[in-house]
Amino acid sequence: MVLAAATLSSTACRDWREAVIPGLANSEPQQAQLHDRTPQPLPGHPGVTFTPRARYQNRAWAVALDDAPDDAWAEVVPLDVALAWGPVANPGVLTELSLHLKRRYVSVRWSHPLPLSEQDVMRHLSNHHLIPSTPAVMTDLELIRPGDLVTLDGLLVDLDGPAGRMATSLSRSDVGNGACEVVYVERVEVARPE
């Protein structure tokens, strides 16, 4: 679902980071462990199963995007989006960050002191490997751009298939390989500041 840009009013800026509206993505992602972890076939992808690990919802700002991953999972997981929430979802912090997302990894750098610790930055910024549950969800996911306010609802899952295994993180405090959320997206909302 794409929300009209008019729902978020702000001054048009050259740099999308300056248009981020503080307070709209303050909450931590919501996560609830699932007891039934039975692997299920992934519709439209023969030989691929997903194992639900937790229900997941996150309202955050898209800060980096890779809509053309080039790996064995590209057909199943066609989009990676780095999301920021909480204290990182603030123009005063985001304008100091250099963000890059490629080959399933997000890198973040800064050259000036931040009002947050490195741990706080990394706990409020994460790469999300996105699996659309329907063609309509895929259509909405394809609209995401850096600077959009994104709400994801779905499942954190582990994937198994011919390409191997892609396991989700269940923690927001981990970093490095294996720290990304693998999300089977059941619903998405995208809002763009003017």
Short mmCIF file of C-alpha atoms in Angstrom, two decimals:
data_model
loop_
_atom_site.label_atom_id
_atom_site.label_comp_id
_atom_site.label_asym_id
_atom_site.label_seq_id
_atom_site.Cartn_x
_atom_site.Cartn_y
_atom_site.Cartn_z
CA MET A 1 0.00 0.00 0.00
CA VAL A 2 1.41 3.38 -0.95
CA LEU A 3 0.30 6.39 1.05
CA ALA A 4 -0.09 9.76 -0.59
CA ALA A 5 2.92 12.00 -0.19
CA ALA A 6 0.62 14.63 1.26
CA THR A 7 0.34 12.58 4.45
CA LEU A 8 3.85 13.67 5.33
CA SER A 9 4.38 17.35 4.92
CA SER A 10 7.88 18.73 5.06
CA THR A 11 10.02 21.17 3.19
CA ALA A 12 11.44 19.89 -0.08
CA CYS A 13 15.19 19.40 0.29
CA ARG A 14 17.98 18.31 -1.98
CA ASP A 15 19.15 15.65 0.47
CA TRP A 16 16.43 13.17 1.47
CA ARG A 17 18.02 12.81 4.93
CA GLU A 18 17.09 16.40 5.74
CA ALA A 19 13.44 15.63 4.94
CA VAL A 20 13.18 12.82 7.51
CA ILE A 21 10.61 13.83 10.10
CA PRO A 22 11.74 13.01 13.66
CA GLY A 23 9.24 11.15 15.78
CA LEU A 24 7.55 9.11 13.04
CA ALA A 25 9.73 6.02 13.54
CA ASN A 26 10.60 6.13 17.25
CA SER A 27 9.43 2.64 18.23
CA GLU A 28 11.58 -0.46 18.31
CA PRO A 29 10.58 -3.17 15.82
CA GLN A 30 7.88 -5.46 17.22
CA GLN A 31 8.76 -9.15 17.27
CA ALA A 32 6.90 -12.16 18.71
CA GLN A 33 8.44 -15.63 18.67
CA LEU A 34 6.42 -18.36 16.95
CA HIS A 35 5.99 -21.81 18.43
CA ASP A 36 5.13 -23.56 15.15
CA ARG A 37 8.33 -23.58 13.14
CA THR A 38 7.22 -26.03 10.47
CA PRO A 39 8.98 -25.41 7.15
CA GLN A 40 6.55 -24.39 4.40
CA PRO A 41 6.97 -24.34 0.62
CA LEU A 42 7.49 -20.83 -0.72
CA PRO A 43 4.77 -20.25 -3.35
CA GLY A 44 6.15 -19.76 -6.85
CA HIS A 45 9.61 -21.09 -5.95
CA PRO A 46 9.82 -24.89 -6.33
CA GLY A 47 12.30 -26.49 -3.94
CA VAL A 48 12.43 -23.46 -1.62
CA THR A 49 11.00 -23.61 1.90
CA PHE A 50 10.69 -20.98 4.58
CA THR A 51 10.61 -21.63 8.31
CA PRO A 52 8.73 -18.95 10.27
CA ARG A 53 10.68 -17.83 13.36
CA ALA A 54 8.79 -14.73 14.57
CA ARG A 55 6.04 -12.25 13.67
CA TYR A 56 7.65 -8.93 12.80
CA GLN A 57 6.58 -5.34 12.33
CA ASN A 58 8.84 -2.35 11.80
CA ARG A 59 8.07 1.28 10.99
CA ALA A 60 11.31 2.91 9.92
CA TRP A 61 12.96 5.14 7.34
CA ALA A 62 14.50 3.53 4.26
CA VAL A 63 18.13 4.70 4.22
CA ALA A 64 19.71 2.46 1.56
CA LEU A 65 18.42 0.13 -1.13
CA ASP A 66 19.61 -2.67 -3.38
CA ASP A 67 16.87 -3.58 -5.84
CA ALA A 68 19.12 -5.70 -8.06
CA PRO A 69 20.92 -8.23 -5.87
CA ASP A 70 23.20 -10.44 -7.90
CA ASP A 71 23.33 -13.78 -6.11
CA ALA A 72 21.68 -17.21 -6.11
CA TRP A 73 18.78 -15.89 -3.96
CA ALA A 74 17.92 -12.94 -6.24
CA GLU A 75 14.68 -14.45 -7.59
CA VAL A 76 13.40 -15.39 -4.14
CA VAL A 77 14.70 -12.34 -2.25
CA PRO A 78 14.64 -9.58 -4.90
CA LEU A 79 15.12 -6.55 -2.66
CA ASP A 80 17.27 -5.44 0.27
CA VAL A 81 16.35 -2.31 2.22
CA ALA A 82 18.35 -0.83 5.09
CA LEU A 83 15.99 0.71 7.65
CA ALA A 84 16.65 3.19 10.48
CA TRP A 85 14.43 3.89 13.48
CA GLY A 86 14.62 5.38 16.96
CA PRO A 87 17.47 7.83 17.57
CA VAL A 88 19.05 7.16 14.15
CA ALA A 89 15.82 8.25 12.40
CA ASN A 90 16.73 11.90 12.80
CA PRO A 91 18.13 14.33 10.21
CA GLY A 92 20.85 15.42 12.66
CA VAL A 93 22.20 11.86 12.72
CA LEU A 94 21.39 10.72 9.18
CA THR A 95 23.10 13.69 7.51
CA GLU A 96 26.35 12.62 9.19
CA LEU A 97 26.15 9.03 7.94
CA SER A 98 27.43 7.59 4.69
CA LEU A 99 25.36 4.49 3.85
CA HIS A 100 25.96 1.91 1.13
CA LEU A 101 24.05 -1.31 0.44
CA LYS A 102 25.35 -3.88 -2.03
CA ARG A 103 25.72 -7.66 -2.20
CA ARG A 104 23.41 -8.14 0.81
CA TYR A 105 25.56 -6.00 3.14
CA VAL A 106 24.95 -2.49 4.42
CA SER A 107 27.94 -0.39 5.42
CA VAL A 108 27.72 2.76 7.47
CA ARG A 109 30.47 5.31 8.09
CA TRP A 110 30.76 8.72 9.64
CA SER A 111 33.64 11.17 9.94
CA HIS A 112 32.27 13.58 12.56
CA PRO A 113 31.31 12.78 16.14
CA LEU A 114 27.69 11.68 16.50
CA PRO A 115 25.34 12.34 19.42
CA LEU A 116 25.00 8.52 19.65
CA SER A 117 27.41 5.71 20.41
CA GLU A 118 28.41 3.30 17.65
CA GLN A 119 26.36 0.62 19.46
CA ASP A 120 23.26 2.83 19.41
CA VAL A 121 23.70 3.47 15.69
CA MET A 122 24.04 -0.24 14.92
CA ARG A 123 21.07 -1.21 17.16
CA HIS A 124 18.78 1.17 15.26
CA LEU A 125 19.85 0.41 11.68
CA SER A 126 19.51 -2.93 9.93
CA ASN A 127 19.48 -4.50 6.49
CA HIS A 128 16.27 -6.32 5.60
CA HIS A 129 16.20 -9.06 2.94
CA LEU A 130 12.61 -8.81 1.64
CA ILE A 131 10.50 -11.67 0.26
CA PRO A 132 7.18 -10.50 -1.20
CA SER A 133 4.21 -12.70 -0.25
CA THR A 134 2.16 -11.63 -3.31
CA PRO A 135 2.69 -9.79 -6.61
CA ALA A 136 0.82 -6.79 -5.13
CA VAL A 137 3.26 -6.64 -2.21
CA MET A 138 6.15 -6.82 -4.70
CA THR A 139 4.70 -3.89 -6.62
CA ASP A 140 4.64 -1.81 -3.43
CA LEU A 141 8.13 -2.92 -2.37
CA GLU A 142 9.49 -1.81 -5.75
CA LEU A 143 8.37 1.76 -4.97
CA ILE A 144 10.62 2.10 -1.90
CA ARG A 145 13.36 4.73 -2.16
CA PRO A 146 15.77 6.14 0.42
CA GLY A 147 13.90 8.73 2.45
CA ASP A 148 10.60 6.83 2.45
CA LEU A 149 8.82 5.97 5.69
CA VAL A 150 8.22 2.22 5.45
CA THR A 151 6.03 -0.04 7.56
CA LEU A 152 6.67 -3.76 7.13
CA ASP A 153 4.40 -6.49 8.53
CA GLY A 154 5.26 -10.13 8.12
CA LEU A 155 7.39 -12.98 9.36
CA LEU A 156 11.07 -13.36 10.13
CA VAL A 157 12.02 -16.56 8.32
CA ASP A 158 14.86 -18.91 7.51
CA LEU A 159 15.06 -19.94 3.84
CA ASP A 160 16.27 -23.28 2.51
CA GLY A 161 16.60 -24.24 -1.13
CA PRO A 162 18.92 -24.96 -4.04
CA ALA A 163 20.91 -21.81 -3.20
CA GLY A 164 21.58 -23.10 0.32
CA ARG A 165 20.36 -21.50 3.53
CA MET A 166 19.57 -17.88 4.38
CA ALA A 167 18.89 -17.50 8.10
CA THR A 168 17.26 -14.49 9.72
CA SER A 169 18.55 -12.58 12.68
CA LEU A 170 16.25 -12.46 15.70
CA SER A 171 18.20 -9.68 17.43
CA ARG A 172 18.64 -5.98 16.77
CA SER A 173 21.97 -5.84 18.59
CA ASP A 174 23.99 -8.15 16.34
CA VAL A 175 26.29 -6.92 13.58
CA GLY A 176 28.14 -8.48 10.67
CA ASN A 177 27.39 -11.63 8.70
CA GLY A 178 24.04 -13.11 9.76
CA ALA A 179 22.76 -9.89 11.37
CA CYS A 180 20.16 -9.13 8.68
CA GLU A 181 16.44 -9.68 9.01
CA VAL A 182 14.95 -12.03 6.40
CA VAL A 183 11.33 -10.88 6.13
CA TYR A 184 8.44 -12.62 4.40
CA VAL A 185 6.46 -9.43 3.77
CA GLU A 186 2.69 -9.80 4.08
CA ARG A 187 1.89 -6.08 4.12
CA VAL A 188 3.86 -2.92 3.36
CA GLU A 189 3.07 0.78 3.56
CA VAL A 190 5.29 3.36 1.91
CA ALA A 191 5.00 7.10 2.59
CA ARG A 192 7.22 9.73 1.01
CA PRO A 193 7.77 13.24 2.41
CA GLU A 194 7.16 16.03 -0.07
#
